[in-house]
């Protein structure tokens, strides 16, 4: 099997999302079914909601054997070697940021392919990148990290908007514009983690 | 931009639903992402579930620029002027009741347009009018207001059923039947709030 | 109305699922709207998610009058005679196991009909049989039974895999392979209840 660079990046993101689902399942003392379900839902939930909203069925993950195998293996490895895996914070954060970037751009591209207005395409990118984690938290009965902590969706919105602007106002090819935008999303996300940036919380 | 009376009523409802999502986000001390997400999910969630169930994709909100702008502005105004907005209980309740009525009829009409059985059309109307609020509560980790308090879905069912009956048994035009049914839903809802009517709770 | 044996079995499962939703609603002291909504969501949720994922819309339950009537009646009877119904543990467990078996096979058949890979068909069978209960628990704010207790999805996976293997490697007709697989799911489920088998819980 020959893996392109883009596929490798997507795989890194998928694995990080699956491990985050597996971690939540382990923290909740779920069983094997809970482990696998939550890993899959976290990794593919965003893309699934995107596909449902635009009517792209059967949804993408159902025919993505490589991604499904990676999620399965990542979930099981995370459970077997959890005390080791949970120390890889920095690696997993980086993979997770890459996933956020890749999935954002994939979502935007799918939105543009069906002719949706550009702000909706950005929303679709954000949904693709973040709603898997939202589903994970809601199923676990936790307050959504997405709504309460850290620069996460904000990084996706910034990079996604940049992607559309560079595509519209510059002569950059799609590949270059995508690479820049993904790099921006990863950078914002990792800087925000490093410097502990957060959006202000609302007060009643 | 010229706004018809029907569009104006729908907009009132959409704004009320968005403010209810924004209020929940503020009460939970979510951040800006949580504010916008919950406002949108509350306002468009019911219609989105309806569209998904009948296969009307891309779902309606994605191309409804007016509604999306209204939700965005309503959410931000609700957050900026929350101490003022939360005093507008009566106005917001009225707008919310109008939204319940409008969305119920929209859902029923969409169900009839795809040839579904009439009781299912009523169910689709109720889903359109109420499941945005259900999603809001589930995401926030609150017990669903829809299932525990007040005459809300019941008003939608009553008005929706009336709409189908008047359409079937009388010579009333669609517009008149719709107007009567929406008025009935708004009236039941507002009377129930005023007199504090509730459905009895179940006991094990 | 003439009811085939297959329809009768499906009806048993649907009723058991509806009663489980009604029971959750009663335990949460929901009102009549909560009772009906949760009964329907539990009984048809899994099949609805399956249909959405493969794009089979309008989703199946919307035109299944027999099933909808059964859910409605089961929910109301469960509420009216709850102190009696909740004693029927063994009967309801058996009906529930039959539902798990029937819905698993239905899901697999629908997956194969749209040409999905076989492991995904099994996943679709499990989703059909179990995600209604998952929705019930998430809406009620309870930790998902599906992820924490008992051999439930595991029985569905075992029987579903057996179904595909017998179909592939033996000359058994579809009907025979289905019957064997459903019997195996029911048997695993009921034995696991009787002997209190559980999957091991994960520990961090």
Coordinates of C-alpha atoms in Angstrom, one line a residue:
Chain A
X1 CA 0.0 0.0 0.0
X2 CA 1.3 3.4 -1.0
X3 CA 0.3 6.2 1.3
X4 CA 0.4 9.8 0.0
X5 CA 1.5 12.6 2.2
X6 CA -2.0 13.9 2.5
X7 CA -3.4 10.5 3.4
X8 CA -0.7 10.2 6.1
X9 CA -1.6 13.5 7.6
X10 CA -5.3 12.6 7.6
X11 CA -4.4 9.3 9.3
X12 CA -2.5 11.1 12.0
X13 CA -5.6 13.2 12.7
X14 CA -7.9 10.2 12.6
X15 CA -5.7 8.3 15.1
X16 CA -5.5 11.3 17.4
X17 CA -9.3 11.7 17.4
X18 CA -9.8 8.0 18.0
X19 CA -7.3 8.0 20.9
X20 CA -9.2 11.0 22.4
X21 CA -12.4 8.9 22.2
X22 CA -10.7 5.9 23.7
X23 CA -9.3 8.0 26.5
X24 CA -12.8 9.3 27.3
X25 CA -14.1 5.7 27.3
X26 CA -11.3 4.6 29.6
X27 CA -11.9 7.5 32.0
X28 CA -15.5 6.5 32.2
X29 CA -14.7 2.8 32.7
X30 CA -16.7 1.8 29.7
X31 CA -16.3 -1.7 28.3
X32 CA -14.9 -2.9 25.0
X33 CA -18.1 -1.9 23.1
X34 CA -17.9 1.6 24.7
X35 CA -14.2 1.9 23.8
X36 CA -14.8 1.1 20.1
X37 CA -18.0 3.0 19.8
X38 CA -16.6 6.2 21.3
X39 CA -13.3 6.0 19.4
X40 CA -15.3 5.7 16.1
X41 CA -17.8 8.3 17.0
X42 CA -15.1 10.8 17.9
X43 CA -13.0 10.1 14.8
X44 CA -15.8 10.0 12.2
X45 CA -18.6 12.0 13.9
X46 CA -17.8 15.3 12.4
X47 CA -17.4 14.0 8.9
X48 CA -20.6 12.0 9.3
X49 CA -22.7 15.0 10.4
X50 CA -21.2 17.0 7.5
X51 CA -22.1 14.2 5.0
X52 CA -25.7 13.9 6.4
X53 CA -26.2 17.7 6.2
X54 CA -25.2 17.8 2.5
X55 CA -26.8 14.5 1.6
X56 CA -23.6 12.7 0.7
X57 CA -24.7 9.1 1.6
X58 CA -23.7 6.4 2.3
X59 CA -21.5 8.6 4.5
X60 CA -17.8 8.7 3.8
X61 CA -16.4 6.6 6.7
X62 CA -18.4 3.5 5.6
X63 CA -16.1 3.0 2.6
X64 CA -12.9 4.2 4.1
X65 CA -11.2 1.0 5.0
X66 CA -7.9 2.5 5.9
X67 CA -9.4 5.0 8.3
X68 CA -11.6 2.4 9.9
X69 CA -8.7 0.0 10.4
X70 CA -6.6 2.8 11.9
X71 CA -9.4 3.7 14.4
X72 CA -9.8 0.1 15.4
X73 CA -6.1 -0.4 16.0
X74 CA -5.7 3.0 17.7
X75 CA -8.5 2.3 20.1
X76 CA -7.2 -1.1 21.1
X77 CA -3.6 0.1 21.5
X78 CA -4.8 3.0 23.6
X79 CA -6.7 0.7 25.9
X80 CA -3.8 -1.9 26.2
X81 CA -1.1 0.7 26.8
X82 CA -3.1 3.5 28.3
X83 CA -0.5 4.4 31.0
X84 CA 2.0 4.8 28.3
X85 CA -0.2 6.5 25.7
X86 CA -1.5 9.2 28.1
X87 CA 2.1 10.4 28.5
X88 CA 2.3 11.2 24.8
X89 CA 0.5 14.5 25.3
X90 CA 2.6 16.5 23.0
X91 CA 2.5 14.0 20.1
X92 CA -1.2 13.5 20.4
X93 CA -1.9 17.3 20.6
X94 CA 0.1 17.7 17.4
X95 CA -1.7 14.9 15.7
X96 CA -5.0 16.3 16.9
X97 CA -4.1 19.8 15.6
X98 CA -3.2 18.2 12.2
X99 CA -6.6 16.4 12.2
X100 CA -8.4 19.7 13.0
X101 CA -6.6 21.3 10.0
X102 CA -7.1 18.5 7.6
X103 CA -10.8 17.9 8.5
X104 CA -11.6 21.6 8.3
X105 CA -10.3 21.9 4.7
X106 CA -12.0 18.6 3.7
X107 CA -15.3 20.0 5.0
X108 CA -14.9 23.3 3.2
X109 CA -14.0 21.5 -0.1
X110 CA -17.1 19.3 0.2
X111 CA -19.3 22.3 0.9
X112 CA -17.9 24.2 -2.2
X113 CA -18.3 21.0 -4.3
X114 CA -22.1 21.2 -3.6
X115 CA -22.2 24.9 -4.2
X116 CA -23.0 26.1 -0.7
X117 CA -22.4 29.8 0.2
X118 CA -18.8 30.4 1.5
X119 CA -19.6 31.2 5.1
X120 CA -21.6 27.9 5.3
X121 CA -18.6 26.1 3.8
X122 CA -16.5 27.4 6.7
X123 CA -19.2 26.2 9.1
X124 CA -19.1 22.8 7.4
X125 CA -15.3 22.7 7.9
X126 CA -15.7 23.6 11.6
X127 CA -18.4 20.9 12.0
X128 CA -16.1 18.3 10.3
X129 CA -13.2 19.2 12.5
X130 CA -15.0 19.5 15.8
X131 CA -18.4 17.9 16.1
X132 CA -16.9 14.4 16.7
X133 CA -15.5 15.7 20.0
X134 CA -18.8 17.3 20.7
X135 CA -20.6 14.0 20.3
X136 CA -18.0 12.3 22.5
X137 CA -18.6 14.8 25.3
X138 CA -22.4 14.7 25.1
X139 CA -22.5 10.9 25.1
X140 CA -20.1 10.8 28.1
X141 CA -22.3 13.3 29.9
X142 CA -19.5 15.9 30.1
X143 CA -19.8 19.6 29.3
X144 CA -18.5 20.1 25.8
X145 CA -14.8 21.0 25.7
X146 CA -15.6 22.6 22.4
X147 CA -17.8 25.2 24.1
X148 CA -15.8 25.9 27.2
X149 CA -12.1 25.6 26.8
X150 CA -9.2 26.4 24.6
X151 CA -8.9 27.8 21.1
X152 CA -10.2 24.9 19.0
X153 CA -13.1 25.8 16.8
X154 CA -11.6 29.3 16.6
X155 CA -8.4 28.0 15.0
X156 CA -10.6 26.1 12.5
X157 CA -12.6 29.2 11.7
X158 CA -9.5 31.3 11.2
X159 CA -7.7 28.8 9.0
X160 CA -10.9 28.0 7.0
X161 CA -11.6 31.7 6.4
X162 CA -8.0 32.2 5.3
X163 CA -8.3 29.3 2.9
X164 CA -11.3 30.9 1.2
X165 CA -9.7 34.4 1.1
X166 CA -6.5 33.2 -0.4
X167 CA -8.4 31.1 -2.9
X168 CA -10.4 34.1 -3.9
X169 CA -8.0 37.0 -3.8
X170 CA -4.7 35.5 -4.7
X171 CA -3.4 33.4 -7.6
X172 CA -2.3 30.6 -5.3
X173 CA -3.2 27.1 -6.4
X174 CA -5.6 25.1 -4.3
X175 CA -2.8 22.8 -3.0
X176 CA -0.7 25.8 -1.8
X177 CA -3.7 27.6 -0.2
X178 CA -4.7 24.4 1.5
X179 CA -1.3 23.7 2.9
X180 CA -1.0 27.3 4.2
X181 CA -4.4 27.2 5.9
X182 CA -3.7 23.8 7.5
X183 CA -0.4 25.1 8.8
X184 CA -2.1 28.1 10.2
X185 CA -4.7 26.0 12.0
X186 CA -2.1 23.7 13.4
X187 CA 0.0 26.7 14.5
X188 CA -2.9 28.6 16.2
X189 CA -3.9 25.4 17.9
X190 CA -0.5 24.5 19.2
X191 CA 0.4 28.1 20.2
X192 CA -2.9 28.4 22.1
X193 CA -2.1 25.2 23.9
X194 CA 1.5 26.2 24.7
X195 CA 0.5 29.7 25.9
X196 CA -2.8 28.5 27.4
X197 CA -4.9 30.9 25.4
X198 CA -8.6 30.7 25.9
X199 CA -11.6 32.5 24.6
X200 CA -13.3 34.5 27.4
X201 CA -16.2 32.7 29.1
X202 CA -19.6 34.3 29.0
X203 CA -21.1 35.6 32.2
X204 CA -24.8 36.0 32.9
Chain B
X1 CA -35.0 43.8 1.0
X2 CA -38.7 43.4 1.1
X3 CA -39.9 41.2 3.9
X4 CA -43.3 39.5 3.7
X5 CA -45.5 39.1 6.7
X6 CA -44.8 35.3 6.8
X7 CA -41.1 35.9 6.7
X8 CA -41.3 38.4 9.4
X9 CA -43.2 35.9 11.7
X10 CA -40.6 33.2 10.9
X11 CA -37.9 35.6 11.8
X12 CA -39.5 36.4 15.1
X13 CA -39.5 32.7 15.9
X14 CA -36.0 32.1 14.8
X15 CA -34.7 35.0 16.9
X16 CA -36.6 33.7 20.0
X17 CA -35.2 30.2 19.5
X18 CA -31.6 31.7 19.0
X19 CA -31.9 33.8 22.1
X20 CA -33.1 30.7 24.1
X21 CA -29.9 28.9 22.9
X22 CA -27.8 31.9 23.7
X23 CA -29.3 32.1 27.2
X24 CA -28.5 28.5 27.9
X25 CA -24.9 29.1 26.7
X26 CA -24.6 32.1 29.0
X27 CA -26.1 30.2 31.9
X28 CA -23.5 27.5 31.4
X29 CA -20.6 30.0 31.0
X30 CA -19.8 28.8 27.6
X31 CA -17.4 30.8 25.4
X32 CA -18.2 32.6 22.1
X33 CA -18.0 29.3 20.1
X34 CA -20.5 27.7 22.6
X35 CA -22.7 30.8 22.3
X36 CA -22.9 30.7 18.5
X37 CA -23.1 26.9 18.2
X38 CA -25.9 26.6 20.8
X39 CA -27.9 29.5 19.3
X40 CA -27.7 28.0 15.8
X41 CA -28.5 24.4 17.0
X42 CA -31.5 25.6 19.0
X43 CA -32.8 27.7 16.1
X44 CA -32.2 25.3 13.2
X45 CA -32.0 22.0 15.0
X46 CA -35.7 21.0 14.6
X47 CA -35.8 21.9 10.9
X48 CA -32.5 20.1 10.3
X49 CA -33.7 16.9 11.9
X50 CA -36.9 17.2 9.8
X51 CA -34.9 17.7 6.6
X52 CA -32.6 14.8 7.4
X53 CA -35.6 12.4 8.1
X54 CA -37.2 13.2 4.7
X55 CA -34.0 13.4 2.8
X56 CA -34.2 17.1 1.9
X57 CA -30.5 17.9 1.6
X58 CA -28.6 20.1 1.7
X59 CA -30.7 20.9 4.7
X60 CA -32.7 24.2 4.5
X61 CA -30.7 26.4 6.9
X62 CA -27.6 26.2 4.8
X63 CA -29.1 28.4 2.1
X64 CA -31.2 30.6 4.3
X65 CA -29.0 33.7 4.6
X66 CA -31.6 35.9 6.2
X67 CA -32.3 33.4 9.0
X68 CA -28.5 32.7 9.6
X69 CA -27.8 36.4 9.8
X70 CA -30.6 36.9 12.3
X71 CA -29.4 34.0 14.5
X72 CA -25.8 35.4 14.5
X73 CA -27.0 38.9 15.4
X74 CA -29.5 37.7 18.0
X75 CA -26.9 35.5 19.7
X76 CA -24.3 38.4 19.9
X77 CA -26.9 40.9 21.1
X78 CA -28.2 38.4 23.7
X79 CA -24.6 38.0 25.0
X80 CA -23.8 41.7 25.0
X81 CA -27.0 42.9 26.6
X82 CA -27.9 39.8 28.6
X83 CA -29.0 41.6 31.7
X84 CA -31.4 43.6 29.6
X85 CA -32.6 40.8 27.3
X86 CA -33.5 38.4 30.1
X87 CA -36.0 41.0 31.3
X88 CA -37.9 40.7 28.0
X89 CA -39.6 37.5 29.1
X90 CA -43.0 38.3 27.8
X91 CA -41.8 39.5 24.4
X92 CA -39.5 36.5 24.0
X93 CA -42.2 34.1 25.1
X94 CA -44.5 35.5 22.4
X95 CA -41.9 35.3 19.7
X96 CA -41.1 31.8 20.8
X97 CA -44.8 30.8 20.6
X98 CA -44.9 32.3 17.1
X99 CA -41.9 30.3 16.2
X100 CA -43.5 27.1 17.5
X101 CA -46.6 27.8 15.4
X102 CA -44.7 28.7 12.2
X103 CA -42.3 25.8 12.4
X104 CA -45.0 23.3 13.2
X105 CA -46.9 24.3 10.0
X106 CA -43.7 24.4 7.9
X107 CA -42.9 20.9 9.1
X108 CA -46.4 19.6 8.3
X109 CA -46.3 21.2 4.8
X110 CA -43.0 19.6 4.1
X111 CA -44.2 16.2 5.2
X112 CA -47.3 16.5 3.0
X113 CA -45.2 17.6 0.0
X114 CA -43.3 14.3 0.2
X115 CA -46.5 12.3 0.6
X116 CA -46.2 11.1 4.2
X117 CA -49.2 9.9 6.2
X118 CA -51.0 12.7 8.0
X119 CA -50.2 11.6 11.6
X120 CA -46.5 11.5 10.5
X121 CA -46.8 15.0 9.1
X122 CA -48.0 16.2 12.5
X123 CA -45.1 14.4 14.1
X124 CA -42.8 16.2 11.6
X125 CA -44.3 19.5 12.5
X126 CA -43.8 18.9 16.2
X127 CA -40.2 17.8 15.5
X128 CA -39.6 21.0 13.5
X129 CA -41.0 23.1 16.3
X130 CA -39.5 21.5 19.3
X131 CA -36.4 19.3 18.7
X132 CA -34.0 22.3 18.5
X133 CA -34.8 22.9 22.1
X134 CA -34.3 19.2 22.9
X135 CA -30.9 19.3 21.3
X136 CA -30.0 22.4 23.3
X137 CA -31.0 20.7 26.6
X138 CA -29.2 17.4 25.8
X139 CA -26.0 19.2 24.8
X140 CA -26.1 21.3 28.0
X141 CA -26.7 18.3 30.1
X142 CA -30.0 19.5 31.3
X143 CA -33.2 17.4 31.6
X144 CA -35.3 18.3 28.5
X145 CA -37.8 21.0 29.2
X146 CA -39.8 19.5 26.3
X147 CA -40.4 16.4 28.3
X148 CA -40.9 17.8 31.8
X149 CA -42.6 21.2 31.8
X150 CA -45.3 23.2 30.3
X151 CA -47.6 22.9 27.4
X152 CA -45.2 23.1 24.4
X153 CA -45.3 20.1 22.1
X154 CA -48.9 19.6 23.1
X155 CA -49.8 23.1 21.7
X156 CA -48.0 22.1 18.5
X157 CA -49.8 18.8 18.2
X158 CA -53.2 20.5 18.8
X159 CA -52.6 23.2 16.2
X160 CA -51.1 20.8 13.7
X161 CA -54.0 18.4 14.0
X162 CA -56.4 21.3 13.6
X163 CA -54.6 22.4 10.5
X164 CA -55.0 19.0 8.9
X165 CA -58.6 18.7 9.9
X166 CA -59.6 22.1 8.6
X167 CA -57.8 21.4 5.4
X168 CA -59.6 18.1 5.0
X169 CA -63.1 18.9 6.2
X170 CA -63.7 22.5 5.3
X171 CA -63.4 24.6 2.2
X172 CA -60.9 26.9 3.9
X173 CA -57.9 27.8 1.7
X174 CA -54.4 26.7 2.8
X175 CA -53.5 30.3 3.9
X176 CA -56.6 30.7 6.1
X177 CA -56.2 27.2 7.7
X178 CA -52.5 27.9 8.4
X179 CA -53.2 31.3 10.0
X180 CA -55.9 29.8 12.2
X181 CA -53.7 26.9 13.3
X182 CA -50.7 29.1 14.1
X183 CA -53.0 31.4 16.1
X184 CA -54.3 28.4 18.0
X185 CA -50.8 27.2 18.8
X186 CA -49.7 30.7 19.9
X187 CA -52.8 31.1 22.0
X188 CA -52.5 27.6 23.7
X189 CA -48.9 28.3 24.4
X190 CA -49.3 31.8 25.8
X191 CA -52.4 30.8 27.9
X192 CA -50.6 27.8 29.3
X193 CA -47.7 30.1 30.3
X194 CA -50.1 32.7 31.8
X195 CA -52.1 30.2 33.8
X196 CA -49.1 27.9 34.4
X197 CA -50.8 24.9 32.8
X198 CA -48.7 21.8 32.8
X199 CA -49.2 18.2 31.6
X200 CA -49.2 15.8 34.6
X201 CA -45.9 14.1 35.3
X202 CA -45.7 10.4 35.2
X203 CA -45.0 8.4 38.4
X204 CA -43.5 5.0 38.6
Chain C
X1 CA -54.8 -8.0 8.9
X2 CA -52.6 -11.0 8.4
X3 CA -49.4 -11.0 10.4
X4 CA -46.5 -13.1 9.2
X5 CA -44.2 -14.8 11.7
X6 CA -41.4 -12.4 10.9
X7 CA -43.6 -9.4 11.4
X8 CA -44.8 -10.8 14.7
X9 CA -41.2 -11.2 15.9
X10 CA -40.3 -7.7 14.8
X11 CA -43.4 -6.4 16.6
X12 CA -42.3 -8.1 19.8
X13 CA -38.9 -6.4 19.6
X14 CA -40.4 -3.0 18.8
X15 CA -42.8 -3.3 21.7
X16 CA -40.0 -4.3 24.1
X17 CA -37.9 -1.3 22.9
X18 CA -40.8 1.1 23.3
X19 CA -41.5 -0.2 26.8
X20 CA -37.8 0.3 27.7
X21 CA -38.2 3.9 26.5
X22 CA -41.4 4.3 28.4
X23 CA -39.8 2.9 31.5
X24 CA -37.0 5.4 31.3
X25 CA -39.5 8.3 30.9
X26 CA -41.5 7.1 33.9
X27 CA -38.4 6.8 36.0
X28 CA -37.5 10.3 35.1
X29 CA -41.0 11.6 35.8
X30 CA -41.4 12.9 32.3
X31 CA -44.8 13.9 31.1
X32 CA -47.0 12.4 28.3
X33 CA -44.8 14.1 25.6
X34 CA -41.7 12.7 27.2
X35 CA -43.3 9.3 27.4
X36 CA -44.2 9.1 23.7
X37 CA -41.0 10.8 22.5
X38 CA -38.7 8.5 24.4
X39 CA -40.7 5.4 23.5
X40 CA -40.5 6.2 19.8
X41 CA -36.9 7.3 19.9
X42 CA -35.9 4.1 21.7
X43 CA -37.9 1.9 19.4
X44 CA -37.0 3.5 16.0
X45 CA -33.8 5.4 16.8
X46 CA -31.4 2.7 15.7
X47 CA -33.2 2.1 12.4
X48 CA -33.4 5.8 11.8
X49 CA -29.7 6.3 12.3
X50 CA -29.0 3.4 9.9
X51 CA -31.3 4.8 7.3
X52 CA -29.8 8.3 7.5
X53 CA -26.2 6.9 7.2
X54 CA -27.1 5.0 4.0
X55 CA -29.4 7.7 2.6
X56 CA -32.6 5.7 2.7
X57 CA -35.0 8.5 3.2
X58 CA -37.8 9.2 4.1
X59 CA -36.6 6.9 7.0
X60 CA -38.4 3.6 7.4
X61 CA -40.5 4.3 10.5
X62 CA -42.4 7.1 8.8
X63 CA -44.3 4.7 6.7
X64 CA -44.5 1.7 9.1
X65 CA -48.0 2.2 10.4
X66 CA -48.1 -1.1 12.2
X67 CA -44.9 -0.4 14.1
X68 CA -46.0 3.1 15.0
X69 CA -49.3 2.0 16.3
X70 CA -47.6 -0.7 18.4
X71 CA -45.2 1.8 19.9
X72 CA -48.0 4.2 20.7
X73 CA -50.1 1.6 22.4
X74 CA -47.2 0.0 24.2
X75 CA -46.1 3.4 25.6
X76 CA -49.5 4.2 26.9
X77 CA -50.1 0.7 28.4
X78 CA -46.7 0.8 30.0
X79 CA -47.6 4.1 31.7
X80 CA -51.1 3.1 32.8
X81 CA -50.1 -0.3 34.2
X82 CA -46.5 0.4 35.1
X83 CA -46.5 -1.4 38.5
X84 CA -47.7 -4.5 36.6
X85 CA -45.6 -4.1 33.5
X86 CA -42.3 -3.7 35.4
X87 CA -42.8 -7.2 36.9
X88 CA -42.7 -8.8 33.4
X89 CA -38.9 -8.6 33.4
X90 CA -38.4 -12.0 31.9
X91 CA -41.0 -11.5 29.1
X92 CA -39.7 -8.1 28.3
X93 CA -36.0 -9.3 28.3
X94 CA -37.0 -12.1 25.9
X95 CA -38.9 -9.7 23.6
X96 CA -35.9 -7.3 23.8
X97 CA -33.5 -10.0 22.8
X98 CA -35.7 -10.9 19.9
X99 CA -35.7 -7.3 18.8
X100 CA -31.9 -7.1 19.1
X101 CA -31.7 -10.2 16.8
X102 CA -34.3 -9.1 14.3
X103 CA -33.0 -5.5 14.0
X104 CA -29.4 -6.7 13.7
X105 CA -30.3 -8.9 10.7
X106 CA -32.4 -6.1 9.1
X107 CA -29.6 -3.7 9.4
X108 CA -27.1 -6.1 7.8
X109 CA -29.5 -6.8 5.0
X110 CA -30.0 -3.1 4.3
X111 CA -26.2 -2.6 4.3
X112 CA -25.7 -5.4 1.8
X113 CA -28.4 -4.1 -0.4
X114 CA -26.5 -0.9 -0.9
X115 CA -23.2 -2.8 -1.4
X116 CA -21.3 -1.8 1.7
X117 CA -18.3 -3.8 2.9
X118 CA -19.3 -6.8 5.1
X119 CA -17.7 -5.5 8.4
X120 CA -19.6 -2.2 7.8
X121 CA -22.8 -4.2 7.3
X122 CA -22.2 -5.8 10.7
X123 CA -21.7 -2.4 12.2
X124 CA -24.9 -1.2 10.6
X125 CA -26.7 -4.2 12.1
X126 CA -25.3 -3.3 15.6
X127 CA -26.3 0.3 15.1
X128 CA -29.8 -0.8 14.1
X129 CA -30.2 -3.0 17.2
X130 CA -28.6 -0.8 19.8
X131 CA -28.4 2.9 19.1
X132 CA -32.1 3.5 20.0
X133 CA -31.1 2.6 23.5
X134 CA -28.0 4.8 23.3
X135 CA -30.2 7.8 22.3
X136 CA -32.6 7.0 25.2
X137 CA -29.8 7.0 27.7
X138 CA -28.1 10.2 26.3
X139 CA -31.4 12.1 26.3
X140 CA -32.1 11.0 29.8
X141 CA -28.7 12.1 31.0
X142 CA -27.7 8.5 32.0
X143 CA -24.5 6.7 31.3
X144 CA -25.1 4.5 28.3
X145 CA -26.0 0.9 29.4
X146 CA -24.7 -0.1 25.9
X147 CA -21.2 0.9 26.9
X148 CA -21.1 -0.2 30.5
X149 CA -23.1 -3.2 31.2
X150 CA -24.1 -6.6 30.0
X151 CA -23.5 -8.5 26.8
X152 CA -25.7 -6.6 24.4
X153 CA -23.9 -5.2 21.4
X154 CA -21.5 -8.2 21.7
X155 CA -24.4 -10.6 21.1
X156 CA -25.4 -8.5 18.0
X157 CA -21.8 -8.6 16.7
X158 CA -21.5 -12.4 17.2
X159 CA -24.8 -13.2 15.6
X160 CA -24.3 -10.7 12.8
X161 CA -20.8 -12.1 12.0
X162 CA -22.2 -15.6 12.0
X163 CA -24.9 -14.6 9.6
X164 CA -22.4 -13.3 7.1
X165 CA -20.1 -16.3 7.5
X166 CA -22.9 -18.9 7.1
X167 CA -24.1 -16.9 4.1
X168 CA -20.7 -16.9 2.5
X169 CA -19.3 -20.4 3.4
X170 CA -22.3 -22.6 3.5
X171 CA -25.1 -23.4 1.1
X172 CA -27.7 -22.3 3.6
X173 CA -30.5 -20.2 2.2
X174 CA -30.9 -16.7 3.5
X175 CA -33.9 -17.5 5.6
X176 CA -32.2 -20.4 7.4
X177 CA -29.0 -18.4 7.9
X178 CA -31.1 -15.5 9.3
X179 CA -33.1 -17.7 11.7
X180 CA -29.9 -19.4 13.0
X181 CA -28.3 -16.0 13.6
X182 CA -31.3 -14.5 15.3
X183 CA -31.5 -17.5 17.5
X184 CA -27.8 -17.2 18.4
X185 CA -28.2 -13.5 19.3
X186 CA -31.3 -14.3 21.5
X187 CA -29.5 -17.2 23.1
X188 CA -26.3 -15.2 23.9
X189 CA -28.3 -12.3 25.2
X190 CA -30.6 -14.4 27.4
X191 CA -27.8 -16.6 28.7
X192 CA -25.7 -13.5 29.5
X193 CA -28.6 -12.1 31.5
X194 CA -29.2 -15.4 33.3
X195 CA -25.6 -16.0 34.2
X196 CA -24.9 -12.2 34.7
X197 CA -22.1 -12.2 32.1
X198 CA -20.5 -8.8 31.5
X199 CA -17.7 -7.5 29.4
X200 CA -14.8 -6.4 31.5
X201 CA -14.7 -2.7 32.2
X202 CA -11.7 -0.7 31.2
X203 CA -9.4 0.9 33.8
X204 CA -7.2 3.8 33.3

